[in-house]
Each structure stands twice: as C-alpha cells, then as structure tokens.
mmCIF file of C-alpha atoms and ligand atoms in Angstrom:
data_model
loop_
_atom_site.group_PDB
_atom_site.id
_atom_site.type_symbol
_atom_site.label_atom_id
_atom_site.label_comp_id
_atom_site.label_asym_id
_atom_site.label_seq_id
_atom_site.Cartn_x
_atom_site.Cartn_y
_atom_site.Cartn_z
ATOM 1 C CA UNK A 1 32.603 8.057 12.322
ATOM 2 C CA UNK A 2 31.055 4.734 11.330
ATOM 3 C CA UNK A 3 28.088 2.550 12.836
ATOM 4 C CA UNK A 4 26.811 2.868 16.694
ATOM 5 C CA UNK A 5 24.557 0.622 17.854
ATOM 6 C CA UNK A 6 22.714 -0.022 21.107
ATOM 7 C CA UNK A 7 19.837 -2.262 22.310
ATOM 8 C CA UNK A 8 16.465 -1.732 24.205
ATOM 9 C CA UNK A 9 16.754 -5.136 25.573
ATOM 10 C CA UNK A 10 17.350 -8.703 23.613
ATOM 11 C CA UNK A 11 15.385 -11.616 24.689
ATOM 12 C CA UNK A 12 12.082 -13.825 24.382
ATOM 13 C CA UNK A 13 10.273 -10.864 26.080
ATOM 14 C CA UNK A 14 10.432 -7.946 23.704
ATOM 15 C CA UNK A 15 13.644 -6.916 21.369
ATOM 16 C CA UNK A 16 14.827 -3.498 20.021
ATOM 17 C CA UNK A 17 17.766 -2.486 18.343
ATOM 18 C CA UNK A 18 18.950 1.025 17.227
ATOM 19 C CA UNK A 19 21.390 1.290 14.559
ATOM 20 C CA UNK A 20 22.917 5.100 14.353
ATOM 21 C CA UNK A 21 25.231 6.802 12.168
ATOM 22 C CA UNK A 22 25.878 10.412 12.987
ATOM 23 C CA UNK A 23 22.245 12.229 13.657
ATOM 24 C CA UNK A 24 20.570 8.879 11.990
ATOM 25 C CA UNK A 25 18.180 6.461 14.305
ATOM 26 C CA UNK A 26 17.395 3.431 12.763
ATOM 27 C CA UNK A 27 15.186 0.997 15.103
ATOM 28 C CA UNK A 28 15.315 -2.482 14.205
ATOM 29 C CA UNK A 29 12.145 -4.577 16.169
ATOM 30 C CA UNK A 30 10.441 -3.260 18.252
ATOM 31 C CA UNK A 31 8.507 -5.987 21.031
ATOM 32 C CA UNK A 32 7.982 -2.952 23.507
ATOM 33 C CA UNK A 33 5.139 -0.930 24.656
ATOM 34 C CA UNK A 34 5.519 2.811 23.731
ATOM 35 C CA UNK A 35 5.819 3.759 27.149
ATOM 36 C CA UNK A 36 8.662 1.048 27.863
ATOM 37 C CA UNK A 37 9.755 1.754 24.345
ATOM 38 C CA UNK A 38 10.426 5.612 25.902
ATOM 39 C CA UNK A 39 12.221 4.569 28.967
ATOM 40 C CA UNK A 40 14.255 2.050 27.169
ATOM 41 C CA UNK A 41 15.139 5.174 24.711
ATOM 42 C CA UNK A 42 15.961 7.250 27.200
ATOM 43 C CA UNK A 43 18.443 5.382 28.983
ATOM 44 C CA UNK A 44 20.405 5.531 25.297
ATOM 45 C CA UNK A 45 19.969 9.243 25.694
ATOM 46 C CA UNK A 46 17.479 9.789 23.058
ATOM 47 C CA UNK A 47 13.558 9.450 22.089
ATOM 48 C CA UNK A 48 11.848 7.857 19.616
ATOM 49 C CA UNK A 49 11.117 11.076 17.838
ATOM 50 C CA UNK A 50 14.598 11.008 16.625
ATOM 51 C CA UNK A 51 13.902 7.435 14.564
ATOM 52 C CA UNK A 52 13.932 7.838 10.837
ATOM 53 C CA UNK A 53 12.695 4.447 10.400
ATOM 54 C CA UNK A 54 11.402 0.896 11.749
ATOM 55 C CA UNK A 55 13.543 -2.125 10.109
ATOM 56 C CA UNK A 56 11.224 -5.244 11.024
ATOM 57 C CA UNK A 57 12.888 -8.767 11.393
ATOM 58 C CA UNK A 58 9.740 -10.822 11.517
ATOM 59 C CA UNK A 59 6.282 -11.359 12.629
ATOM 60 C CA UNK A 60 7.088 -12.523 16.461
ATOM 61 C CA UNK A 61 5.487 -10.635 18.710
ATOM 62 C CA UNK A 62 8.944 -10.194 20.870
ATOM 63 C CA UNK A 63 9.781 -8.280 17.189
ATOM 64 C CA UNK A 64 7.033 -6.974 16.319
ATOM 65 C CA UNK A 65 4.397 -6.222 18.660
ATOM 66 C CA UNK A 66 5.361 -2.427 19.640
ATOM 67 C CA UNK A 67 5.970 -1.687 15.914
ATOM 68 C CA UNK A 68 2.353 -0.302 14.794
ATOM 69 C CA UNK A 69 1.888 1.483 18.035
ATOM 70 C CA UNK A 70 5.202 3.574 17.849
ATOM 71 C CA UNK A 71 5.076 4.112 14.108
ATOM 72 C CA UNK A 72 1.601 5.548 14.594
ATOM 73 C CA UNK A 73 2.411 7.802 17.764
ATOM 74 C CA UNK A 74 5.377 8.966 15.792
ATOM 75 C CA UNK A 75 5.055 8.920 12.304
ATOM 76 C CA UNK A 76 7.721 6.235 11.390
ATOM 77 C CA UNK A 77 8.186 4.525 8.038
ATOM 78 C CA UNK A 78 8.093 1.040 8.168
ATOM 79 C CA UNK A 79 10.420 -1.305 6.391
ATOM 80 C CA UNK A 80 9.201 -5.302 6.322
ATOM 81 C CA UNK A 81 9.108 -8.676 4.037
ATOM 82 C CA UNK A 82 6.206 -8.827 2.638
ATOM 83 C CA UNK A 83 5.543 -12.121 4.506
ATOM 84 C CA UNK A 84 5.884 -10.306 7.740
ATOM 85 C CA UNK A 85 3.706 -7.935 6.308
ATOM 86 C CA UNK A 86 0.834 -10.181 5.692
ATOM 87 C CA UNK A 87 1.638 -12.801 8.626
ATOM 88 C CA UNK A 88 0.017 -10.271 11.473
ATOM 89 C CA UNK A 89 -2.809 -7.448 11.168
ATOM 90 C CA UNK A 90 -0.222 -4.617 12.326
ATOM 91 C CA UNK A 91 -2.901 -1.682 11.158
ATOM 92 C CA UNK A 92 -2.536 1.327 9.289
ATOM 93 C CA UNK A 93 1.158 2.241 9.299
ATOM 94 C CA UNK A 94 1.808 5.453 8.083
ATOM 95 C CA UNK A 95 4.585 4.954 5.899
ATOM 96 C CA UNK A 96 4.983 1.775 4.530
ATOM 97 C CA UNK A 97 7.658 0.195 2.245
ATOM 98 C CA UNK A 98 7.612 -2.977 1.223
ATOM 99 C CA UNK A 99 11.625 -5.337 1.463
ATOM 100 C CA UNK A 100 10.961 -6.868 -2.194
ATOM 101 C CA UNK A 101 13.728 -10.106 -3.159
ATOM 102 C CA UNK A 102 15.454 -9.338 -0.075
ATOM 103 C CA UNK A 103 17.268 -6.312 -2.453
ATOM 104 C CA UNK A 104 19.073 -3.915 -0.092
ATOM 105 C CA UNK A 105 18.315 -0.327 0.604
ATOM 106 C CA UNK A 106 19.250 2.917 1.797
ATOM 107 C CA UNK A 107 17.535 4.889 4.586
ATOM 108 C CA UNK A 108 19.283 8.507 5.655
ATOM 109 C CA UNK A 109 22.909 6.863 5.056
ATOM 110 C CA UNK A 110 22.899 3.646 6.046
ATOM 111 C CA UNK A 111 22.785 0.757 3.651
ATOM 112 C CA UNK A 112 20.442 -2.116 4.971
ATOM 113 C CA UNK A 113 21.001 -6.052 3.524
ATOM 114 C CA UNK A 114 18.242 -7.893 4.472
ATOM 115 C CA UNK A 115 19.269 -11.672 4.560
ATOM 116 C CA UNK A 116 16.996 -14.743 4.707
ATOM 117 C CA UNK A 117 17.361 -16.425 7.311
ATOM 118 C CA UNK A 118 15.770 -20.408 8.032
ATOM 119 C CA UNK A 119 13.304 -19.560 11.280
ATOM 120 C CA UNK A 120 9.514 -20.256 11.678
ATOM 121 C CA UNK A 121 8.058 -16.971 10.766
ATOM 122 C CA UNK A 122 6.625 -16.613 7.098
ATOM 123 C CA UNK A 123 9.939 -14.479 5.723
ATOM 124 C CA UNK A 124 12.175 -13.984 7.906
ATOM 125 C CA UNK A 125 15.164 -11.530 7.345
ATOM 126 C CA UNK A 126 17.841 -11.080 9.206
ATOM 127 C CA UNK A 127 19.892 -7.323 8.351
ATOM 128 C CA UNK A 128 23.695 -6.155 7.701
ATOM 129 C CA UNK A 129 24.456 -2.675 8.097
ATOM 130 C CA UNK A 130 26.510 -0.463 6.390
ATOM 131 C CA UNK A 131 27.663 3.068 6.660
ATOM 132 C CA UNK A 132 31.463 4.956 5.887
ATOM 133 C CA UNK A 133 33.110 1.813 5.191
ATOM 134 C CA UNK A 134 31.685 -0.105 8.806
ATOM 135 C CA UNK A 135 29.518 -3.013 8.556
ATOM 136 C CA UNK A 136 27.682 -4.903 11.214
ATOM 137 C CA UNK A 137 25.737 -7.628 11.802
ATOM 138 C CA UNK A 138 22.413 -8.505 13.278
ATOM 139 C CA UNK A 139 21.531 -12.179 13.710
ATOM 140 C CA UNK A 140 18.969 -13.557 15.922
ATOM 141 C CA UNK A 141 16.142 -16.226 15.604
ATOM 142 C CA UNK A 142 17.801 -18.405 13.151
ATOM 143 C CA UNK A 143 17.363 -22.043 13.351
ATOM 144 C CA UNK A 144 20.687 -23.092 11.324
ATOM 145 C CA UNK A 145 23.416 -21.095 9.804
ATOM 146 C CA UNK A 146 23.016 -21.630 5.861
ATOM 147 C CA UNK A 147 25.753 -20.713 3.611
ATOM 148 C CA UNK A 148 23.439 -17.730 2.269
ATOM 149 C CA UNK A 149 23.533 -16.616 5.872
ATOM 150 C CA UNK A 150 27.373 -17.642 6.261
ATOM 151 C CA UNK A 151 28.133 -15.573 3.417
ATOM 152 C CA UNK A 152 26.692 -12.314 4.479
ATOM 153 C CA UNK A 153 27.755 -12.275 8.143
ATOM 154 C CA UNK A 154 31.019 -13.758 7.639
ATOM 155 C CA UNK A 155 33.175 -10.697 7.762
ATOM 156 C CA UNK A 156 31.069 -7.852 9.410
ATOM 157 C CA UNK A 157 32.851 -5.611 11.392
ATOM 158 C CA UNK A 158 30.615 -6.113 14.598
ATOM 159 C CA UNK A 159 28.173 -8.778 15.040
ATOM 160 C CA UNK A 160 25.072 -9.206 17.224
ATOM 161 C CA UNK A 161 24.556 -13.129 17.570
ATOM 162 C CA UNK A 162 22.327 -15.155 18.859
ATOM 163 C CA UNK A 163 23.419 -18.118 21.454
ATOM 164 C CA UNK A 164 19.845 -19.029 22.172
ATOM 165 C CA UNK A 165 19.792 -21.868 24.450
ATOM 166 C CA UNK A 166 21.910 -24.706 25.830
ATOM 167 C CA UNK A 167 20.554 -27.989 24.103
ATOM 168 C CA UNK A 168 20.859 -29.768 27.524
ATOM 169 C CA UNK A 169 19.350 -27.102 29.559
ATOM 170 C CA UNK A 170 16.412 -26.965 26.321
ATOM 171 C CA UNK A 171 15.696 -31.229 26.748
ATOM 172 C CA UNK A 172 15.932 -30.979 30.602
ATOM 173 C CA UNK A 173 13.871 -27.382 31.167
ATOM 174 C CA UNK A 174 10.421 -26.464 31.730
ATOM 175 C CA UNK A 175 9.340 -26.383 27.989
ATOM 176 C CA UNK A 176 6.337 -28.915 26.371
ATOM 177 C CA UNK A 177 8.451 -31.544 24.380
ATOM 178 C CA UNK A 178 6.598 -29.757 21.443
ATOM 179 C CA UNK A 179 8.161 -26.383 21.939
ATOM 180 C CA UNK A 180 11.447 -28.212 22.647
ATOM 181 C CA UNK A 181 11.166 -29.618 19.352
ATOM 182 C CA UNK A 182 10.277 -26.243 17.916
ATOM 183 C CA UNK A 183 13.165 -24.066 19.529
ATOM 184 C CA UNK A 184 15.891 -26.687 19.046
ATOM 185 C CA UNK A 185 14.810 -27.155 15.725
ATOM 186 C CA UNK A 186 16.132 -25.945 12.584
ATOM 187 C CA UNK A 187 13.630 -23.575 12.012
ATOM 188 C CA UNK A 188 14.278 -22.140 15.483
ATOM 189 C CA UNK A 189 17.043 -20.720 16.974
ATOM 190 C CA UNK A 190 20.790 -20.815 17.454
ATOM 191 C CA UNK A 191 22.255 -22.712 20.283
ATOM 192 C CA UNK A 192 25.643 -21.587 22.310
ATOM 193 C CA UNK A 193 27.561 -24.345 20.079
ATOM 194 C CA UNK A 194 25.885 -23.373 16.784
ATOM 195 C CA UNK A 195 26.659 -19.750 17.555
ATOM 196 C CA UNK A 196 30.096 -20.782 18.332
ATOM 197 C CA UNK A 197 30.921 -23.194 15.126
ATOM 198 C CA UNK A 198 30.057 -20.498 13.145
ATOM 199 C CA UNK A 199 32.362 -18.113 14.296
ATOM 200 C CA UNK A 200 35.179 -20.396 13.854
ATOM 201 C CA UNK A 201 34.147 -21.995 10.880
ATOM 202 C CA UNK A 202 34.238 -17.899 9.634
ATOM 203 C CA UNK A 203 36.732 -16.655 11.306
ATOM 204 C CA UNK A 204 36.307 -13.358 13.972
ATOM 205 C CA UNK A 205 40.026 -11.735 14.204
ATOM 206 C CA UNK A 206 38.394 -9.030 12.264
ATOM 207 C CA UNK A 207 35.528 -8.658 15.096
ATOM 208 C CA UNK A 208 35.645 -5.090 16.645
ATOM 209 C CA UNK A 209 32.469 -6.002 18.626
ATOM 210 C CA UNK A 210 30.979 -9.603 19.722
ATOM 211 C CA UNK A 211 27.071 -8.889 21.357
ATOM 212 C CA UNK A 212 25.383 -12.145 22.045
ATOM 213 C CA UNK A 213 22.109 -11.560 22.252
ATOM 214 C CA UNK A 214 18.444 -13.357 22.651
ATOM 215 C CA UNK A 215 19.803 -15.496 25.375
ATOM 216 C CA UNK A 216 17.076 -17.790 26.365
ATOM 217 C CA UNK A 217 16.090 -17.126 30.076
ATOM 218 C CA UNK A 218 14.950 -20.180 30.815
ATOM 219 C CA UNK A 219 17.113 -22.838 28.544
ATOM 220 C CA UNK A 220 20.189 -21.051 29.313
ATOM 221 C CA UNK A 221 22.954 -19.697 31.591
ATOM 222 C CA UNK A 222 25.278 -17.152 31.259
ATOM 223 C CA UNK A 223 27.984 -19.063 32.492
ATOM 224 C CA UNK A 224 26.880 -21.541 29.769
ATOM 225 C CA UNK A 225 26.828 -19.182 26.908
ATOM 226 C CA UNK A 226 30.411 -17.342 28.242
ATOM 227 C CA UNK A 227 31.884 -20.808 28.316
ATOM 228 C CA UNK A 228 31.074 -21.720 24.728
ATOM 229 C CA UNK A 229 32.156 -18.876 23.327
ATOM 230 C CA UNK A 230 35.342 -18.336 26.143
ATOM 231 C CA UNK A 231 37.973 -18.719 23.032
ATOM 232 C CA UNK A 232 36.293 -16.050 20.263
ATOM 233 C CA UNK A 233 35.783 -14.080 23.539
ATOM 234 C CA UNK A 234 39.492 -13.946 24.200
ATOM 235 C CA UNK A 235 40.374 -12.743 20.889
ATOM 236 C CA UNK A 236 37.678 -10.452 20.121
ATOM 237 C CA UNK A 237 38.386 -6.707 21.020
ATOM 238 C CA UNK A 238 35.059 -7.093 23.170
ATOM 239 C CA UNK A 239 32.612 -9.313 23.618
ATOM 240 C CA UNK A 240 29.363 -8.485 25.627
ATOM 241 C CA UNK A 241 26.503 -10.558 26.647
ATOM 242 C CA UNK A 242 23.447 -8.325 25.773
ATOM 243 C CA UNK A 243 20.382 -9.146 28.744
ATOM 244 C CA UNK A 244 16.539 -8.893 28.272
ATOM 245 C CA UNK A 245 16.345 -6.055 30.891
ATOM 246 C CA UNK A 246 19.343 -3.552 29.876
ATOM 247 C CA UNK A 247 20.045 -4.825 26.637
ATOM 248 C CA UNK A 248 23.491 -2.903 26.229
ATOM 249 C CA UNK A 249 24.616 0.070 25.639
ATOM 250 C CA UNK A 250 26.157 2.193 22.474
ATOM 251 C CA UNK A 251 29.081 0.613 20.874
ATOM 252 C CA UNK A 252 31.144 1.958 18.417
ATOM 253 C CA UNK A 253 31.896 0.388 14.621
ATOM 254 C CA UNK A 254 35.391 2.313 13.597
ATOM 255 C CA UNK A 255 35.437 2.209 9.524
ATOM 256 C CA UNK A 256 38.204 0.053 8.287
ATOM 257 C CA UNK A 257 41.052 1.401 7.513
HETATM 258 ZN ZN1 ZN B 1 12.866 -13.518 18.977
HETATM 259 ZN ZN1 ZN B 2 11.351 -15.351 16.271
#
C-alpha cells in the first residue's frame, strides 16, 4: 500500500496533517493544543504516541504553535528550515534536525521534498511525499505559484491545495486594507483562481485525490471555491473540500502502476 493521509483540521485557526504509510505517522504542522491535538487524533483512530516525527511548514502560529508542546509531551523529533527555526522561540525540542538547502530526507519510509515556497514567513517550505512508488502533495500558504513550486507539484499523485480566498470577497470583507494587501499579496496565499490556473496550466488527469484546504473563513465561500474549481473537480477521481473543524478524513494514495 502507498501514502494515507488525513487532516486535524485546515484553516487560519490551527492546521495538522498526518502523512502515514503502513505503521508510519508523520505529522506535518501542528497549530493545536495537545489536548485538541488528542481529540483531533482520535477521531483518525490513533494518538499522538504513534507519530515518528513533526514535519514543520513555517513559523505561523496556525503551523506551528502546538509543535513544542506535543514534541515535548511525547518525545517527537522535529524536522524545520532553519529560518523557521530561528523565526519563533519554540523551546527545547527534544529531537531536533535541522531541513538544510531544502535537500530531501527520509523518516521511517517516507521520502520528504521540502520545496520553497514565496509566503511571508522567514523560509517557508512547502513538502512532497513519497513512499512505494505514491507521491503527494502538500501546498498551502503560498502567495504565487513559481515554476520551482510548479515543478515539484506538477504531477503528484494526490494534492492538498490551497484556494485561500476569493479576491472579491478579500477587497469587500472585514479585513484592514493592510492585511488585504498582505493576504492577496504575493507573499500570501493562493486564491480560488490561482489554485485553479495552476491545475490546468499542469494538468490533473493523473490526480487520484484533489483536498483543498486552508479555505479562508472569512474571505471565502464554499460555493465560491467549488465553483472555481467545478471543471478539475469533474475529472478528478475525488475532490474534497477539507474544513477548519473536521479537516477530512484518511484517503488513500494507490502506487502507480
Ligand atoms: Zn496558514
Ligand atoms: Zn502562513
């Protein structure tokens, strides 16, 4: 069996993504108390015991603010930029390893490619997975797609994208015209349309598994997001729209054949 994946919840209020291949837990982010961190867990049928290690995107607290507690509690290596290392006071981790070049690595079985991505945290990476001939994808709070970025998450097998915010919704909503600035920016994160060009400037027949994710609460609208994406949706073999509550549940990434 390839890649499973599941999420704690995806959103401006706390993010958390396991990645899994066979008896293997990787947690990518973690903006959660431990408590909620537990519950979360649980509803995915497991704990965090079962975590061989913390993959950190970037310094944000919705990433990164339940990281030190739960790798403390726990015991859980930590894998970060150093960037995101320095860009926050996270404490004394116990295991700590250092992303160096953005050079990929291995933890238990699963090949991790951190990416650089363009978003206003001090080094942001974004990752792609890869285990048994699956790949898959993980790419949230991203101002613009890059060809760097382009280039690694062209062909993954399953992809978790973000479709941040509708830019109407963004100019008309609730924001201060600075935070506007800072969210549509492109430094900040992906909007429906952005999240949809890229897909079919790609291609996504290849797609087993569409998740948009970190869908903006307050700048955006499911109906909104489904309708910008309505034609990769129709083609993909499924295509979910992960929430900041339930995030979603395991998915499956059959190796290629
Ligand atoms: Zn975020
Ligand atoms: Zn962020």
């Amino acid at each position: 069996m390839g890649l499973r994946f599941a999420s704690l919840g995806s959103g401006s209020k706390g993010n958390g993504t396991v990645v899994a291949s066979g008896d293997h837990f990787l947690l990518v982010d973690c903006g959660f108390t431990i408590k909620e961190t537990e519950r979360r867990m649980a509803r995915l049928g497991m704990s965090p015991a079962d975590i061989s290690a913390i993959v950190v995107t970037h310094e944000h607290s919705d990433h990164l603010s339940g990281v030190g507690p739960l790798a403390r509690r726990y015991g859980l290596p930590v894998y970060l930029t150093p960037g995101t290392f320095k860009a926050r006071d996270i404490g004394k981790l116990p295991e700590l390893h250092l992303i160096e070049g953005h050079q990929p690595f291995v933890v238990a079985d699963i090949e991790v490619t951190p990416v650089a991505v363009p978003h206003d945290a001090r080094e942001a990476a974004q990752f792609v997975f890869r285990c048994r001939g699956s790949s898959l994808g993980l790419l949230t709070d991203l101002g613009t797609i890059t060809p760097h970025v382009e280039a690694h998450f062209g062909d993954c097998d399953a992809l978790v994208l973000e479709a941040n915010h509708d830019p109407l919704m963004l100019a008309q909503g609730p924001y201060p015209p600075s935070l506007k600035r800072r969210v549509g920016g492109a430094y900040g994160h992906l909007s429906n349309q952005q999240a949809a060009g890229f897909l079919q400037r790609v291609g996504y027949e290849q797609l087993q598994h569409l998740v948009v994710a970190h869908i903006s609460e307050k700048n955006n609208s499911l109906a909104l997001a489904k309708e910008a994406l309505a034609e990769v949706a129709e083609t993909v073999e499924s295509c979910i729209f992960a929430c900041q509550q339930e995030g979603f549940d395991w998915l499956t990434v059959e190796s290629r054949s």
